[in-house]
């Protein structure tokens, strides 16, 4: 049963600490996304990769956030330094672009719940 | 940019039919997607519309009018397990990818 895997599932840290979240997309998917979800803002797109190349990270605060795909099986989202306002659930999603038999649907991981004290 | 509006909350009775509306303004078209998200879980894909009209998928149907920037999700024969948030999302459909912008979600509570 193919699924997107995210670690850690939960993270509590103190303000100023570095946080790294990891994602293993579904094997073969060539688009990978990082979303952040809060009660106030809903699901916000942070970063987007296609074939491991970053295509859009306009939603990501550049001064403290960075997203990379060191290889096709791993995507990372790093926050340094973390702040209390970064507390949220961070979702990774993967999929195929729309076209042919592909609907363009995204498959989401279970999320990483981050609490910054 | 994209602006997506949907009601924050709805309540319906088990066995009934409920319609969740979504209106959007976008800079270009797009496909419209519906996702379901149970509390504490990941969003899961329900349906998508590219052309105007109704797409039926079991108890769930989704409708799209591109000229009106309007979609709805219709849930029939409601079950208690349908209590969840329903997220409307729009995004470009091209070979560059499927970058989706999500609405705030509609939390549906199904009561006995």
Short mmCIF file of C-alpha atoms in Angstrom, two decimals:
data_model
loop_
_atom_site.label_atom_id
_atom_site.label_comp_id
_atom_site.label_asym_id
_atom_site.label_seq_id
_atom_site.Cartn_x
_atom_site.Cartn_y
_atom_site.Cartn_z
CA UNK A 1 0.00 0.00 0.00
CA UNK A 2 1.93 3.02 -1.28
CA UNK A 3 1.83 6.08 0.93
CA UNK A 4 3.71 9.25 1.74
CA UNK A 5 5.74 8.88 4.92
CA UNK A 6 6.62 11.80 7.15
CA UNK A 7 8.84 12.04 10.21
CA UNK A 8 8.61 13.06 12.95
CA UNK A 9 4.89 12.77 13.60
CA UNK A 10 5.15 15.08 16.57
CA UNK A 11 7.82 17.54 17.60
CA UNK A 12 7.95 19.89 20.56
CA UNK A 13 10.86 22.27 20.65
CA UNK A 14 11.91 25.57 22.10
CA UNK A 15 12.09 28.84 20.27
CA UNK A 16 15.39 29.27 18.46
CA UNK A 17 15.99 25.57 17.88
CA UNK A 18 16.43 24.04 14.45
CA UNK A 19 13.69 21.73 13.22
CA UNK A 20 14.01 19.32 10.31
CA UNK A 21 11.03 17.47 8.90
CA UNK A 22 11.42 14.65 6.42
CA UNK A 23 9.20 13.17 3.78
CA UNK A 24 9.41 10.06 1.63
CA UNK A 25 7.10 10.55 -1.37
CA UNK A 26 5.34 7.66 -3.05
CA UNK A 27 7.81 5.85 -5.28
CA UNK A 28 7.64 7.17 -8.82
CA UNK A 29 5.77 10.38 -8.06
CA UNK A 30 7.63 13.31 -9.57
CA UNK A 31 5.92 16.23 -7.84
CA UNK A 32 6.38 16.90 -4.13
CA UNK A 33 4.75 19.61 -2.05
CA UNK A 34 5.08 21.00 1.45
CA UNK A 35 1.94 22.48 2.99
CA UNK A 36 1.40 24.02 6.43
CA UNK A 37 -1.98 23.86 8.15
CA UNK A 38 -3.21 26.04 11.00
CA UNK A 39 -6.68 26.79 12.28
CA UNK A 40 -6.38 30.42 11.22
CA UNK A 41 -4.80 30.05 7.78
CA UNK A 42 -5.89 26.62 6.65
CA UNK A 43 -3.62 24.77 4.21
CA UNK A 44 -0.89 26.99 2.82
CA UNK A 45 1.57 25.95 0.13
CA UNK A 46 5.16 26.41 1.24
CA UNK A 47 7.23 24.71 -1.46
CA UNK A 48 6.85 22.62 -4.58
CA UNK A 49 9.28 20.37 -6.42
CA UNK A 50 9.05 18.70 -9.79
CA UNK A 51 11.61 16.08 -10.69
CA UNK A 52 13.49 17.23 -7.56
CA UNK A 53 13.84 20.77 -8.88
CA UNK A 54 12.26 23.54 -6.77
CA UNK A 55 9.57 25.24 -8.85
CA UNK A 56 7.86 27.46 -6.32
CA UNK A 57 8.68 28.43 -2.76
CA UNK A 58 7.03 31.83 -2.76
CA UNK A 59 4.85 30.83 0.19
CA UNK A 60 7.82 30.08 2.39
CA UNK A 61 9.51 32.60 4.71
CA UNK A 62 12.97 32.53 3.18
CA UNK A 63 14.83 33.90 6.14
CA UNK A 64 14.19 30.85 8.29
CA UNK A 65 12.71 28.11 6.11
CA UNK A 66 14.45 25.98 3.53
CA UNK A 67 13.24 23.02 1.50
CA UNK A 68 15.34 20.53 -0.42
CA UNK A 69 15.11 17.21 -2.24
CA UNK A 70 18.52 15.59 -1.94
CA UNK A 71 17.21 12.59 -3.87
CA UNK A 72 13.97 11.26 -5.31
CA UNK A 73 13.06 9.42 -2.11
CA UNK A 74 13.61 12.25 0.35
CA UNK A 75 12.29 15.77 0.77
CA UNK A 76 13.23 17.92 3.74
CA UNK A 77 11.82 21.07 5.28
CA UNK A 78 14.03 22.90 7.73
CA UNK A 79 13.23 25.77 10.06
CA UNK A 80 16.13 27.63 11.64
CA UNK A 81 15.59 29.31 14.02
CA UNK A 82 12.09 28.18 14.92
CA UNK A 83 9.53 30.59 16.42
CA UNK A 84 6.24 29.98 18.26
CA UNK A 85 4.29 31.21 15.22
CA UNK A 86 5.69 28.24 13.27
CA UNK A 87 3.55 25.90 15.38
CA UNK A 88 1.37 24.05 12.88
CA UNK A 89 0.90 20.73 11.14
CA UNK A 90 3.24 20.38 8.19
CA UNK A 91 2.05 18.10 5.40
CA UNK A 92 4.05 16.63 2.59
CA UNK A 93 2.19 15.52 -0.53
CA UNK A 94 3.24 13.87 -3.76
CA UNK A 95 1.65 13.09 -7.09
CA UNK A 96 1.87 13.10 -10.84
CA UNK A 97 1.04 16.18 -12.92
CA UNK A 98 -2.37 16.22 -14.57
CA UNK A 99 -2.49 14.62 -17.97
CA UNK A 100 -3.20 11.32 -19.64
CA UNK A 101 -4.68 9.03 -17.03
CA UNK A 102 -3.43 11.23 -14.16
CA UNK A 103 -6.01 13.36 -12.39
CA UNK A 104 -3.42 15.49 -10.67
CA UNK A 105 -4.59 14.37 -7.25
CA UNK A 106 -2.23 14.80 -4.37
CA UNK A 107 -1.44 12.08 -1.85
CA UNK A 108 -0.78 13.51 1.58
CA UNK A 109 1.37 12.16 4.37
CA UNK A 110 0.05 12.00 7.93
CA UNK A 111 1.73 15.28 8.77
CA UNK A 112 4.28 16.48 11.30
CA UNK A 113 2.71 18.36 14.21
CA UNK A 114 5.17 21.00 15.36
CA UNK A 115 4.89 22.91 18.62
CA UNK A 116 7.40 25.66 19.28
CA UNK A 117 7.40 26.89 22.88
CA UNK B 1 -3.63 34.91 -7.26
CA UNK B 2 -6.48 32.71 -6.20
CA UNK B 3 -9.31 33.40 -3.75
CA UNK B 4 -11.50 30.54 -2.56
CA UNK B 5 -14.58 30.84 -0.35
CA UNK B 6 -16.55 28.10 1.32
CA UNK B 7 -18.74 28.03 4.44
CA UNK B 8 -16.91 27.42 7.67
CA UNK B 9 -19.35 24.94 9.19
CA UNK B 10 -22.44 22.96 8.27
CA UNK B 11 -24.62 20.53 10.15
CA UNK B 12 -26.78 17.81 8.63
CA UNK B 13 -28.70 14.73 9.71
CA UNK B 14 -27.71 11.13 9.09
CA UNK B 15 -29.36 9.83 5.93
CA UNK B 16 -29.93 13.31 4.51
CA UNK B 17 -28.31 15.13 1.57
CA UNK B 18 -25.97 18.08 2.02
CA UNK B 19 -24.47 20.47 -0.51
CA UNK B 20 -21.21 22.26 0.24
CA UNK B 21 -20.58 25.28 -1.97
CA UNK B 22 -17.30 26.74 -3.10
CA UNK B 23 -16.71 29.94 -5.05
CA UNK B 24 -13.39 30.98 -6.44
CA UNK B 25 -11.62 33.72 -8.34
CA UNK B 26 -8.50 32.70 -10.19
CA UNK B 27 -6.09 34.30 -12.59
CA UNK B 28 -6.38 31.39 -14.96
CA UNK B 29 -8.20 28.13 -15.17
CA UNK B 30 -7.55 25.30 -13.49
CA UNK B 31 -9.02 22.17 -12.19
CA UNK B 32 -11.18 22.13 -9.10
CA UNK B 33 -10.61 19.46 -6.49
CA UNK B 34 -12.42 18.33 -3.36
CA UNK B 35 -10.59 16.73 -0.47
CA UNK B 36 -11.92 15.21 2.73
CA UNK B 37 -10.04 15.61 5.99
CA UNK B 38 -11.03 13.87 9.20
CA UNK B 39 -9.86 15.53 12.41
CA UNK B 40 -6.20 14.83 13.06
CA UNK B 41 -5.71 13.09 9.74
CA UNK B 42 -4.35 13.89 6.29
CA UNK B 43 -6.54 15.25 3.49
CA UNK B 44 -7.66 12.59 1.04
CA UNK B 45 -8.78 13.10 -2.53
CA UNK B 46 -12.52 12.90 -3.27
CA UNK B 47 -13.11 14.28 -6.74
CA UNK B 48 -12.04 16.71 -9.39
CA UNK B 49 -13.70 18.69 -12.16
CA UNK B 50 -12.06 20.10 -15.23
CA UNK B 51 -15.11 20.66 -17.40
CA UNK B 52 -18.49 22.14 -16.51
CA UNK B 53 -21.06 19.74 -15.18
CA UNK B 54 -21.62 17.07 -12.63
CA UNK B 55 -19.22 14.26 -11.79
CA UNK B 56 -20.76 11.44 -9.80
CA UNK B 57 -18.81 9.05 -7.66
CA UNK B 58 -20.96 6.84 -5.48
CA UNK B 59 -22.58 8.88 -2.70
CA UNK B 60 -20.46 11.93 -3.61
CA UNK B 61 -20.95 14.20 -6.60
CA UNK B 62 -19.15 17.39 -7.57
CA UNK B 63 -20.37 20.13 -9.86
CA UNK B 64 -18.46 22.86 -11.63
CA UNK B 65 -19.43 26.03 -13.46
CA UNK B 66 -16.28 27.71 -14.76
CA UNK B 67 -18.12 30.80 -16.02
CA UNK B 68 -19.52 31.41 -12.55
CA UNK B 69 -16.43 30.37 -10.61
CA UNK B 70 -18.61 28.01 -8.63
CA UNK B 71 -18.52 24.42 -7.50
CA UNK B 72 -20.39 22.28 -5.04
CA UNK B 73 -19.90 18.93 -3.42
CA UNK B 74 -23.05 16.91 -2.88
CA UNK B 75 -23.09 14.18 -0.26
CA UNK B 76 -26.04 11.80 -0.30
CA UNK B 77 -27.25 9.29 2.28
CA UNK B 78 -25.10 10.90 4.92
CA UNK B 79 -23.35 8.64 7.38
CA UNK B 80 -21.80 9.53 10.71
CA UNK B 81 -18.37 8.82 9.26
CA UNK B 82 -18.90 11.68 6.80
CA UNK B 83 -18.30 14.12 9.67
CA UNK B 84 -15.11 15.79 8.49
CA UNK B 85 -13.76 18.92 6.88
CA UNK B 86 -14.23 19.26 3.13
CA UNK B 87 -11.61 21.28 1.32
CA UNK B 88 -12.14 22.92 -2.03
CA UNK B 89 -8.93 23.49 -4.01
CA UNK B 90 -8.05 24.99 -7.37
CA UNK B 91 -4.88 24.72 -9.34
CA UNK B 92 -3.34 24.87 -12.76
CA UNK B 93 -3.53 21.66 -14.72
CA UNK B 94 -0.54 21.47 -16.98
CA UNK B 95 2.54 19.42 -17.31
CA UNK B 96 4.39 21.70 -14.93
CA UNK B 97 2.51 20.24 -12.04
CA UNK B 98 -0.59 20.39 -9.96
CA UNK B 99 0.06 23.16 -7.45
CA UNK B 100 -3.17 23.52 -5.51
CA UNK B 101 -4.52 26.44 -3.52
CA UNK B 102 -6.92 25.31 -0.81
CA UNK B 103 -9.93 27.00 0.68
CA UNK B 104 -10.32 27.17 4.43
CA UNK B 105 -12.48 24.06 4.49
CA UNK B 106 -16.05 23.38 5.55
CA UNK B 107 -16.45 21.40 8.74
CA UNK B 108 -19.45 19.12 8.36
CA UNK B 109 -21.08 17.65 11.43
CA UNK B 110 -23.47 14.77 10.83
CA UNK B 111 -25.96 14.22 13.65
CA UNK B 112 -28.06 11.10 14.32
#
